[in-house]
Amino acid sequence: MDILSGKKLLLGVCGSIAAYKVAQLARDLTLAGAQVDVVLTAAAERFVGAATFQALTGRAVLSDMWELPEDGVIGHVSLGAQADAIIVAPATAHTIARIAAGMADDLLTTTILAATGPVLIAPAMNPLMYANPATRANVATLRARGLTVLEPEEGRMAEHVSGKGRLPEPARLEGEIRALLGRHSGPLRGQRVVVTAGGTREPIDPVRFVGNRSSGQMGYALAARARDLGAGVTLVSGPTALPAPAAVNVVQVETALQMRDAVQTACEHANMLIMNAAVADFRPAAAAESKIKKRGDGGLILELVPNPDIVAGFAQRRDLFKVGFAAETDDLLANAQGKLERKGLDLIVANDAVASIGRPDIALYLVDHEGITPLPRQPKTEAAAALLDAIVARYTAWRANRTQA
Ligand code: C5P
């Protein structure tokens, strides 16, 4: 189930031109199943009207502290206590200063002062205002109190100046909200997870490579789900056409050797490795320094040498929960069991390569030292989330066993 489903989110909007982006965010969060209550500051109402947010969220928009709500509690103090998370986006320098000072002079600041759950602040302002020591100190104060304050993005501002002050795009904000909820109460909170995705490219010469058809979709979806469940996620990715998931540390690599080095670094302090990448088994013995020319009608013989097995290199790391994948055309489960042992894995996810290619659905099998558990055949779009949940269940049991031992 989507982590946003049924969540109560309070979205505070301040007076900045970036408020228009947050209308899209309010819609996306609502479509994902969250209940979104929007609180506008007085200045926000000059940029985006309450009717816009009301139509997008299907909920009354709040801005007046003195308007009597249904529960009869003036000041809507209960709003902050009931919310699963409070998001202030865009947050202006002025509202950040008011929150830092502990003021309660409008509905938004009153709500935040009475908040019990996590708070995410997404500043957006003129770059000079953001760089001002007063704002820097206020941001530091909020962070020291445990609020999450995003860094604004760099780029061109509405006033035709460039610098650091832009509100991140709605997709990034949504990812940060998912990460915030996960870090607060998800089953992977406090855990570090490394996911690999996509295929590797092994250079033949400066313009050609040996590669494979992996799209990276499964790995990217697993990384996003691990983030949603609260993990700090590093995604080591071969080249793909996919956008980087928000609130995930993405390390881009090309070759198997680069992937090995990146995975080794990322796993130094990790608790789990999900090795979903389609690593090339072989690479050209040497990449030509300049483009290989066609010589008459003659062919070309490429000498290939084996790549190191990345996941097998972690067999001795007993403190790392290791998940591998096996897409097979024959003897699916026997081959998967062989790889589980040979590569020193805790779990391997097997699927029949022929029965899944070009189909919208997929049947997965979880193979571990206890036995084989099939997951129901389901649309590929849902399979990644279901798979990650099944991996987390195994991981939780594995951790419990380790602490007992
Ligand atoms: O290619 P194979 O079927 O052996 O892959 C099984 C698992 O081993 C996968 O999880 C894959 O990511 C991993 N692997 C690896 N390094 C390689 C080849 C495969 O970590 N060189």
CSV table of C-alpha atoms and ligand atoms in Angstrom, one decimal:
chain,number,residue,atom,x,y,z
A,1,MET,CA,0.0,0.0,0.0
A,2,ASP,CA,1.2,3.5,-0.7
A,3,ILE,CA,2.7,5.1,2.4
A,4,LEU,CA,0.7,8.2,1.7
A,5,SER,CA,-2.6,6.4,1.8
A,6,GLY,CA,-4.7,7.6,4.7
A,7,LYS,CA,-2.0,10.0,6.0
A,8,LYS,CA,-3.1,13.3,7.4
A,9,LEU,CA,-0.8,16.0,6.0
A,10,LEU,CA,-0.9,19.7,6.9
A,11,LEU,CA,0.5,21.8,4.1
A,12,GLY,CA,1.4,25.4,5.1
A,13,VAL,CA,1.8,27.8,2.2
A,14,CYS,CA,3.5,31.1,2.5
A,15,GLY,CA,3.6,34.2,0.4
A,16,SER,CA,6.1,33.5,-2.4
A,17,ILE,CA,5.6,33.2,-6.1
A,18,ALA,CA,6.7,29.5,-5.8
A,19,ALA,CA,3.3,28.8,-4.2
A,20,TYR,CA,2.0,27.9,-7.6
A,21,LYS,CA,4.2,24.8,-7.6
A,22,VAL,CA,2.6,23.6,-4.4
A,23,ALA,CA,-0.8,23.5,-6.0
A,24,GLN,CA,0.5,20.6,-8.0
A,25,LEU,CA,2.0,19.0,-4.9
A,26,ALA,CA,-1.4,19.3,-3.1
A,27,ARG,CA,-3.0,17.5,-6.0
A,28,ASP,CA,-0.3,14.7,-6.2
A,29,LEU,CA,-0.5,14.0,-2.4
A,30,THR,CA,-4.3,13.9,-2.6
A,31,LEU,CA,-4.3,11.5,-5.5
A,32,ALA,CA,-1.8,9.3,-3.6
A,33,GLY,CA,-4.4,8.9,-0.9
A,34,ALA,CA,-3.4,11.5,1.7
A,35,GLN,CA,-5.8,13.8,3.4
A,36,VAL,CA,-4.3,17.3,2.7
A,37,ASP,CA,-5.3,20.3,4.8
A,38,VAL,CA,-3.9,23.5,3.4
A,39,VAL,CA,-3.2,26.4,5.7
A,40,LEU,CA,-2.4,29.7,3.9
A,41,THR,CA,-0.6,32.7,5.5
A,42,ALA,CA,-2.1,36.1,4.8
A,43,ALA,CA,0.6,36.8,2.2
A,44,ALA,CA,0.1,33.4,0.5
A,45,GLU,CA,-3.5,34.4,-0.4
A,46,ARG,CA,-2.1,37.2,-2.6
A,47,PHE,CA,-0.4,34.5,-4.8
A,48,VAL,CA,-2.7,31.5,-4.9
A,49,GLY,CA,-6.4,31.6,-3.9
A,50,ALA,CA,-8.0,29.3,-1.4
A,51,ALA,CA,-10.4,28.0,-4.1
A,52,THR,CA,-7.5,26.5,-6.0
A,53,PHE,CA,-6.3,24.4,-3.0
A,54,GLN,CA,-9.9,23.6,-2.0
A,55,ALA,CA,-10.7,22.2,-5.4
A,56,LEU,CA,-7.5,20.1,-5.6
A,57,THR,CA,-7.7,18.7,-2.1
A,58,GLY,CA,-11.4,18.4,-1.6
A,59,ARG,CA,-11.0,20.0,1.8
A,60,ALA,CA,-11.7,23.4,3.3
A,61,VAL,CA,-8.7,25.6,3.2
A,62,LEU,CA,-7.8,27.3,6.5
A,63,SER,CA,-6.2,30.7,7.1
A,64,ASP,CA,-8.2,32.5,9.8
A,65,MET,CA,-7.1,31.8,13.3
A,66,TRP,CA,-10.3,33.1,14.8
A,67,GLU,CA,-12.8,31.2,12.6
A,68,LEU,CA,-14.5,28.6,14.8
A,69,PRO,CA,-13.7,25.1,13.5
A,70,GLU,CA,-15.9,22.0,13.9
A,71,ASP,CA,-14.2,21.0,17.1
A,72,GLY,CA,-14.8,24.4,18.6
A,73,VAL,CA,-11.1,24.9,19.6
A,74,ILE,CA,-10.1,28.4,18.6
A,75,GLY,CA,-6.7,28.6,16.9
A,76,HIS,CA,-7.0,25.0,15.5
A,77,VAL,CA,-4.3,23.9,17.9
A,78,SER,CA,-5.6,20.4,17.3
A,79,LEU,CA,-4.6,20.6,13.6
A,80,GLY,CA,-0.9,20.3,14.5
A,81,ALA,CA,-1.4,17.5,17.0
A,82,GLN,CA,-3.5,15.5,14.6
A,83,ALA,CA,-1.3,15.7,11.5
A,84,ASP,CA,1.1,12.8,10.6
A,85,ALA,CA,3.4,15.5,9.2
A,86,ILE,CA,3.5,19.2,8.6
A,87,ILE,CA,5.0,20.6,5.5
A,88,VAL,CA,5.7,24.3,4.9
A,89,ALA,CA,6.3,25.0,1.3
A,90,PRO,CA,7.2,27.5,0.1
A,91,ALA,CA,8.6,28.8,3.4
A,92,THR,CA,9.5,32.5,3.3
A,93,ALA,CA,12.3,34.1,5.3
A,94,HIS,CA,9.7,35.8,7.4
A,95,THR,CA,7.8,32.6,8.4
A,96,ILE,CA,11.0,30.8,9.0
A,97,ALA,CA,12.0,33.6,11.4
A,98,ARG,CA,8.6,33.4,13.1
A,99,ILE,CA,8.9,29.6,13.6
A,100,ALA,CA,12.4,30.0,14.9
A,101,ALA,CA,11.3,32.6,17.4
A,102,GLY,CA,8.5,30.3,18.6
A,103,MET,CA,5.8,32.8,17.6
A,104,ALA,CA,2.1,32.0,17.3
A,105,ASP,CA,0.8,35.0,15.5
A,106,ASP,CA,-1.2,33.3,12.8
A,107,LEU,CA,-2.8,29.9,12.2
A,108,LEU,CA,0.3,28.3,10.6
A,109,THR,CA,2.8,29.3,13.3
A,110,THR,CA,0.3,28.4,16.0
A,111,THR,CA,-0.2,25.0,14.4
A,112,ILE,CA,3.6,24.4,14.2
A,113,LEU,CA,4.1,25.4,17.8
A,114,ALA,CA,1.6,22.8,18.9
A,115,ALA,CA,2.9,20.1,16.5
A,116,THR,CA,3.8,16.7,17.8
A,117,GLY,CA,4.8,14.9,14.5
A,118,PRO,CA,7.6,15.6,12.0
A,119,VAL,CA,7.9,19.0,10.3
A,120,LEU,CA,9.4,19.6,6.9
A,121,ILE,CA,10.3,23.2,5.8
A,122,ALA,CA,11.0,23.9,2.1
A,123,PRO,CA,12.5,27.5,1.9
A,124,ALA,CA,12.0,29.6,-1.2
A,125,MET,CA,13.2,33.2,-1.4
A,126,ASN,CA,15.5,35.6,-3.0
A,127,PRO,CA,19.1,34.2,-2.8
A,128,LEU,CA,20.4,37.2,-0.9
A,129,MET,CA,17.7,36.7,1.7
A,130,TYR,CA,18.6,33.0,2.0
A,131,ALA,CA,22.3,33.8,2.3
A,132,ASN,CA,21.6,36.5,5.0
A,133,PRO,CA,23.1,35.5,8.4
A,134,ALA,CA,19.8,36.0,10.0
A,135,THR,CA,18.1,33.4,7.8
A,136,ARG,CA,21.1,31.1,8.1
A,137,ALA,CA,20.9,31.3,11.9
A,138,ASN,CA,17.1,30.7,11.9
A,139,VAL,CA,17.5,27.6,9.6
A,140,ALA,CA,20.2,26.3,11.9
A,141,THR,CA,17.9,26.8,14.9
A,142,LEU,CA,15.1,24.8,13.2
A,143,ARG,CA,17.5,22.0,12.3
A,144,ALA,CA,18.9,21.9,15.8
A,145,ARG,CA,15.3,21.4,17.1
A,146,GLY,CA,14.8,18.4,14.9
A,147,LEU,CA,12.8,20.0,12.0
A,148,THR,CA,13.9,19.0,8.5
A,149,VAL,CA,14.8,22.0,6.4
A,150,LEU,CA,15.5,21.4,2.7
A,151,GLU,CA,18.2,23.3,0.9
A,152,PRO,CA,16.6,25.4,-1.8
A,153,GLU,CA,17.7,24.7,-5.3
A,154,GLU,CA,20.0,26.8,-7.4
A,155,GLY,CA,18.8,28.4,-10.6
A,156,ARG,CA,16.9,31.3,-12.2
A,157,MET,CA,14.5,33.0,-9.9
A,158,ALA,CA,11.2,34.8,-10.9
A,159,GLU,CA,12.9,38.2,-10.4
A,160,HIS,CA,15.4,37.2,-13.2
A,161,VAL,CA,18.3,36.8,-10.7
A,162,SER,CA,20.1,33.5,-10.3
A,163,GLY,CA,21.2,31.8,-7.2
A,164,LYS,CA,20.2,29.5,-4.4
A,165,GLY,CA,16.6,30.1,-3.4
A,166,ARG,CA,14.3,28.1,-5.7
A,167,LEU,CA,11.6,25.8,-4.3
A,168,PRO,CA,12.3,22.2,-5.5
A,169,GLU,CA,9.9,20.7,-8.0
A,170,PRO,CA,6.7,19.0,-6.7
A,171,ALA,CA,8.1,15.5,-7.5
A,172,ARG,CA,11.1,16.1,-5.3
A,173,LEU,CA,9.0,17.6,-2.5
A,174,GLU,CA,6.7,14.5,-2.6
A,175,GLY,CA,9.8,12.3,-2.3
A,176,GLU,CA,11.0,14.3,0.7
A,177,ILE,CA,7.6,14.0,2.4
A,178,ARG,CA,7.6,10.2,1.8
A,179,ALA,CA,11.2,10.0,3.3
A,180,LEU,CA,10.1,12.2,6.3
A,181,LEU,CA,7.1,9.9,7.1
A,182,GLY,CA,9.3,6.8,6.7
A,183,ARG,CA,12.1,8.1,8.9
A,184,HIS,CA,9.5,9.0,11.6
A,185,SER,CA,7.6,5.7,11.8
A,186,GLY,CA,8.6,3.3,8.9
A,187,PRO,CA,9.9,-0.3,9.5
A,188,LEU,CA,13.3,0.6,8.0
A,189,ARG,CA,13.9,3.8,10.0
A,190,GLY,CA,17.5,4.1,11.0
A,191,GLN,CA,18.6,1.5,8.5
A,192,ARG,CA,20.9,2.1,5.5
A,193,VAL,CA,20.0,0.3,2.3
A,194,VAL,CA,22.1,0.0,-0.9
A,195,VAL,CA,20.2,-0.8,-4.1
A,196,THR,CA,21.8,-1.4,-7.5
A,197,ALA,CA,19.9,-1.0,-10.7
A,198,GLY,CA,20.2,-1.0,-14.4
A,199,GLY,CA,22.8,-2.7,-16.6
A,200,THR,CA,26.5,-2.0,-16.9
A,201,ARG,CA,28.2,-0.8,-20.1
A,202,GLU,CA,31.6,-2.3,-20.9
A,203,PRO,CA,33.6,-0.1,-23.3
A,204,ILE,CA,34.9,-1.6,-26.6
A,205,ASP,CA,36.3,1.8,-27.7
A,206,PRO,CA,35.4,5.4,-26.9
A,207,VAL,CA,32.1,5.2,-28.7
A,208,ARG,CA,31.0,1.6,-28.4
A,209,PHE,CA,30.1,-0.7,-25.5
A,210,VAL,CA,28.9,-4.2,-24.6
A,211,GLY,CA,25.6,-3.8,-22.7
A,212,ASN,CA,22.2,-5.3,-21.9
A,213,ARG,CA,18.5,-4.4,-22.0
A,214,SER,CA,18.0,-3.8,-18.3
A,215,SER,CA,15.7,-0.7,-17.9
A,216,GLY,CA,16.4,-0.3,-14.2
A,217,GLN,CA,12.7,0.1,-13.4
A,218,MET,CA,12.6,-2.6,-10.7
A,219,GLY,CA,15.7,-1.3,-8.9
A,220,TYR,CA,14.5,2.3,-9.0
A,221,ALA,CA,11.1,1.3,-7.6
A,222,LEU,CA,12.7,-0.8,-4.9
A,223,ALA,CA,14.9,2.2,-3.9
A,224,ALA,CA,11.9,4.5,-3.7
A,225,ARG,CA,9.9,2.0,-1.6
A,226,ALA,CA,12.9,1.5,0.8
A,227,ARG,CA,13.0,5.3,1.2
A,228,ASP,CA,9.2,5.4,1.9
A,229,LEU,CA,9.7,2.8,4.6
A,230,GLY,CA,12.3,5.0,6.3
A,231,ALA,CA,15.7,3.7,5.1
A,232,GLY,CA,18.6,6.0,4.1
A,233,VAL,CA,19.0,4.8,0.6
A,234,THR,CA,21.9,4.8,-1.8
A,235,LEU,CA,21.0,3.8,-5.4
A,236,VAL,CA,24.0,2.7,-7.4
A,237,SER,CA,22.8,2.9,-11.0
A,238,GLY,CA,24.1,2.0,-14.4
A,239,PRO,CA,22.9,4.2,-17.2
A,240,THR,CA,19.1,4.3,-17.5
A,241,ALA,CA,16.4,6.6,-18.9
A,242,LEU,CA,14.8,7.0,-15.5
A,243,PRO,CA,14.6,10.2,-13.4
A,244,ALA,CA,16.6,10.0,-10.1
A,245,PRO,CA,14.2,9.2,-7.2
A,246,ALA,CA,13.9,12.1,-4.8
A,247,ALA,CA,15.5,11.9,-1.3
A,248,VAL,CA,17.7,9.0,-2.4
A,249,ASN,CA,21.5,9.3,-2.8
A,250,VAL,CA,22.1,8.3,-6.4
A,251,VAL,CA,25.6,7.2,-7.6
A,252,GLN,CA,25.8,6.9,-11.3
A,253,VAL,CA,28.3,4.4,-12.8
A,254,GLU,CA,28.9,2.8,-16.2
A,255,THR,CA,31.0,-0.3,-15.9
A,256,ALA,CA,31.0,-3.3,-13.6
A,257,LEU,CA,34.3,-2.3,-12.1
A,258,GLN,CA,32.9,1.2,-11.3
A,259,MET,CA,29.8,-0.4,-9.9
A,260,ARG,CA,31.9,-2.7,-7.6
A,261,ASP,CA,33.8,0.2,-6.2
A,262,ALA,CA,30.7,2.3,-5.7
A,263,VAL,CA,28.9,-0.6,-4.0
A,264,GLN,CA,31.9,-1.2,-1.7
A,265,THR,CA,32.0,2.4,-0.6
A,266,ALA,CA,28.2,2.6,-0.1
A,267,CYS,CA,28.1,-0.7,1.9
A,268,GLU,CA,30.8,0.3,4.4
A,269,HIS,CA,28.1,1.4,6.8
A,270,ALA,CA,25.0,-0.3,5.3
A,271,ASN,CA,22.7,-2.9,6.8
A,272,MET,CA,21.2,-4.2,3.5
A,273,LEU,CA,22.4,-4.7,-0.1
A,274,ILE,CA,19.7,-5.3,-2.8
A,275,MET,CA,21.7,-6.3,-5.8
A,276,ASN,CA,19.2,-5.8,-8.6
A,277,ALA,CA,21.6,-4.6,-11.3
A,278,ALA,CA,22.2,-6.6,-14.4
A,279,VAL,CA,26.0,-6.7,-14.2
A,280,ALA,CA,27.8,-7.7,-17.4
A,281,ASP,CA,29.5,-11.0,-16.8
A,282,PHE,CA,32.3,-10.1,-19.2
A,283,ARG,CA,34.1,-7.0,-20.4
A,284,PRO,CA,36.4,-6.5,-23.3
A,285,ALA,CA,40.0,-7.4,-22.2
A,286,ALA,CA,41.1,-3.9,-23.2
A,287,ALA,CA,39.1,-0.9,-24.5
A,288,ALA,CA,40.7,0.6,-27.6
A,289,GLU,CA,41.9,4.2,-27.1
A,290,SER,CA,40.5,5.4,-30.4
A,291,LYS,CA,37.5,4.3,-32.5
A,292,ILE,CA,38.0,0.9,-34.0
A,293,LYS,CA,38.0,1.3,-37.8
A,294,LYS,CA,36.4,-1.1,-40.3
A,295,ARG,CA,39.1,-2.9,-42.2
A,296,GLY,CA,37.9,-4.0,-45.6
A,297,ASP,CA,35.4,-6.9,-45.3
A,298,GLY,CA,37.2,-8.4,-42.3
A,299,GLY,CA,35.4,-9.2,-39.1
A,300,LEU,CA,36.3,-8.3,-35.5
A,301,ILE,CA,37.1,-10.7,-32.7
A,302,LEU,CA,36.6,-9.3,-29.3
A,303,GLU,CA,38.4,-10.9,-26.4
A,304,LEU,CA,36.3,-10.8,-23.2
A,305,VAL,CA,37.4,-11.3,-19.7
A,306,PRO,CA,35.2,-12.1,-16.7
A,307,ASN,CA,34.0,-9.3,-14.4
A,308,PRO,CA,34.2,-9.8,-10.6
A,309,ASP,CA,31.0,-11.0,-9.0
A,310,ILE,CA,30.1,-7.9,-7.0
A,311,VAL,CA,27.6,-9.4,-4.5
A,312,ALA,CA,29.7,-12.5,-3.9
A,313,GLY,CA,32.5,-10.2,-2.7
A,314,PHE,CA,30.3,-9.5,0.4
A,315,ALA,CA,29.9,-13.1,1.4
A,316,GLN,CA,32.0,-12.6,4.6
A,317,ARG,CA,29.9,-9.5,5.7
A,318,ARG,CA,27.7,-11.3,8.2
A,319,ASP,CA,26.3,-7.9,9.4
A,320,LEU,CA,24.9,-7.1,5.9
A,321,PHE,CA,21.6,-8.6,4.7
A,322,LYS,CA,22.3,-9.5,1.0
A,323,VAL,CA,19.6,-9.9,-1.6
A,324,GLY,CA,20.3,-11.1,-5.1
A,325,PHE,CA,18.2,-11.7,-8.2
A,326,ALA,CA,18.1,-14.6,-10.6
A,327,ALA,CA,16.3,-14.4,-13.9
A,328,GLU,CA,16.5,-17.8,-15.5
A,329,THR,CA,15.3,-19.6,-18.6
A,330,ASP,CA,15.7,-23.2,-17.2
A,331,ASP,CA,15.6,-24.9,-13.9
A,332,LEU,CA,14.6,-21.6,-12.2
A,333,LEU,CA,14.4,-22.7,-8.6
A,334,ALA,CA,17.4,-25.1,-8.6
A,335,ASN,CA,19.6,-22.4,-10.3
A,336,ALA,CA,18.4,-19.8,-7.8
A,337,GLN,CA,19.2,-22.1,-4.9
A,338,GLY,CA,22.7,-22.7,-6.3
A,339,LYS,CA,23.3,-18.9,-6.6
A,340,LEU,CA,22.1,-18.4,-3.0
A,341,GLU,CA,24.8,-20.7,-1.7
A,342,ARG,CA,27.5,-19.8,-4.1
A,343,LYS,CA,27.2,-16.0,-3.6
A,344,GLY,CA,26.7,-16.2,0.1
A,345,LEU,CA,23.3,-14.5,-0.1
A,346,ASP,CA,20.6,-14.3,2.6
A,347,LEU,CA,17.8,-14.2,0.0
A,348,ILE,CA,17.5,-14.5,-3.7
A,349,VAL,CA,14.5,-13.4,-5.8
A,350,ALA,CA,13.9,-15.6,-8.8
A,351,ASN,CA,11.8,-15.2,-11.9
A,352,ASP,CA,11.3,-17.0,-15.1
A,353,ALA,CA,12.9,-14.7,-17.7
A,354,VAL,CA,10.9,-16.1,-20.6
A,355,ALA,CA,7.5,-15.9,-18.7
A,356,SER,CA,8.0,-12.3,-17.7
A,357,ILE,CA,9.7,-10.5,-20.7
A,358,GLY,CA,7.2,-8.4,-22.6
A,359,ARG,CA,4.3,-9.2,-20.2
A,360,PRO,CA,2.7,-6.6,-17.9
A,361,ASP,CA,2.7,-9.0,-15.0
A,362,ILE,CA,5.4,-11.0,-13.2
A,363,ALA,CA,5.6,-14.0,-10.8
A,364,LEU,CA,8.4,-13.8,-8.3
A,365,TYR,CA,9.8,-16.5,-5.9
A,366,LEU,CA,11.7,-15.7,-2.7
A,367,VAL,CA,14.3,-18.4,-2.2
A,368,ASP,CA,16.3,-18.5,1.1
A,369,HIS,CA,17.8,-21.2,3.4
A,370,GLU,CA,14.4,-22.0,4.8
A,371,GLY,CA,12.8,-22.7,1.4
A,372,ILE,CA,10.8,-21.2,-1.5
A,373,THR,CA,7.9,-18.7,-1.2
A,374,PRO,CA,6.1,-17.7,-4.3
A,375,LEU,CA,4.6,-14.2,-4.5
A,376,PRO,CA,1.3,-14.0,-6.4
A,377,ARG,CA,1.6,-13.0,-10.1
A,378,GLN,CA,0.9,-9.3,-10.2
A,379,PRO,CA,1.3,-6.3,-12.5
A,380,LYS,CA,5.0,-5.2,-12.6
A,381,THR,CA,4.0,-1.8,-11.4
A,382,GLU,CA,2.9,-3.3,-8.1
A,383,ALA,CA,5.5,-6.1,-7.9
A,384,ALA,CA,8.4,-3.9,-6.7
A,385,ALA,CA,6.5,-2.6,-3.6
A,386,ALA,CA,5.2,-6.1,-2.7
A,387,LEU,CA,8.7,-7.5,-3.2
A,388,LEU,CA,10.3,-4.9,-1.0
A,389,ASP,CA,7.7,-5.5,1.7
A,390,ALA,CA,8.5,-9.2,1.6
A,391,ILE,CA,12.2,-8.5,1.8
A,392,VAL,CA,11.6,-6.2,4.8
A,393,ALA,CA,9.7,-9.0,6.6
A,394,ARG,CA,12.7,-11.4,6.1
A,395,TYR,CA,15.2,-8.7,7.1
A,396,THR,CA,13.3,-7.9,10.3
A,397,ALA,CA,13.3,-11.6,11.3
A,398,TRP,CA,17.0,-11.9,10.4
A,399,ARG,CA,17.8,-8.8,12.6
A,400,ALA,CA,15.8,-10.2,15.5
A,401,ASN,CA,17.6,-13.5,15.3
A,402,ARG,CA,21.0,-11.7,15.2
A,403,THR,CA,20.3,-9.6,18.3
A,404,GLN,CA,19.1,-12.7,20.1
A,405,ALA,CA,22.2,-14.7,19.2
B,1,C5P,O1,24.2,-12.9,-13.4
B,1,C5P,P1,23.7,-13.8,-12.3
B,1,C5P,O2,22.4,-14.5,-12.6
B,1,C5P,O3,24.8,-14.6,-11.6
B,1,C5P,O4,23.2,-12.7,-11.2
B,1,C5P,C1,22.8,-13.1,-9.9
B,1,C5P,C2,23.0,-12.0,-8.9
B,1,C5P,O5,24.4,-11.7,-8.8
B,1,C5P,C3,22.3,-10.7,-9.2
B,1,C5P,O6,21.8,-10.2,-8.0
B,1,C5P,C4,23.4,-9.8,-9.8
B,1,C5P,O7,23.1,-8.5,-9.5
B,1,C5P,C5,24.6,-10.3,-9.1
B,1,C5P,N1,25.8,-10.2,-9.8
B,1,C5P,C6,26.9,-9.5,-9.3
B,1,C5P,N2,28.1,-9.3,-10.0
B,1,C5P,C7,28.2,-9.9,-11.2
B,1,C5P,C8,27.2,-10.6,-11.8
B,1,C5P,C9,26.0,-10.8,-11.0
B,1,C5P,O8,26.8,-9.0,-8.2
B,1,C5P,N3,29.4,-9.8,-11.9
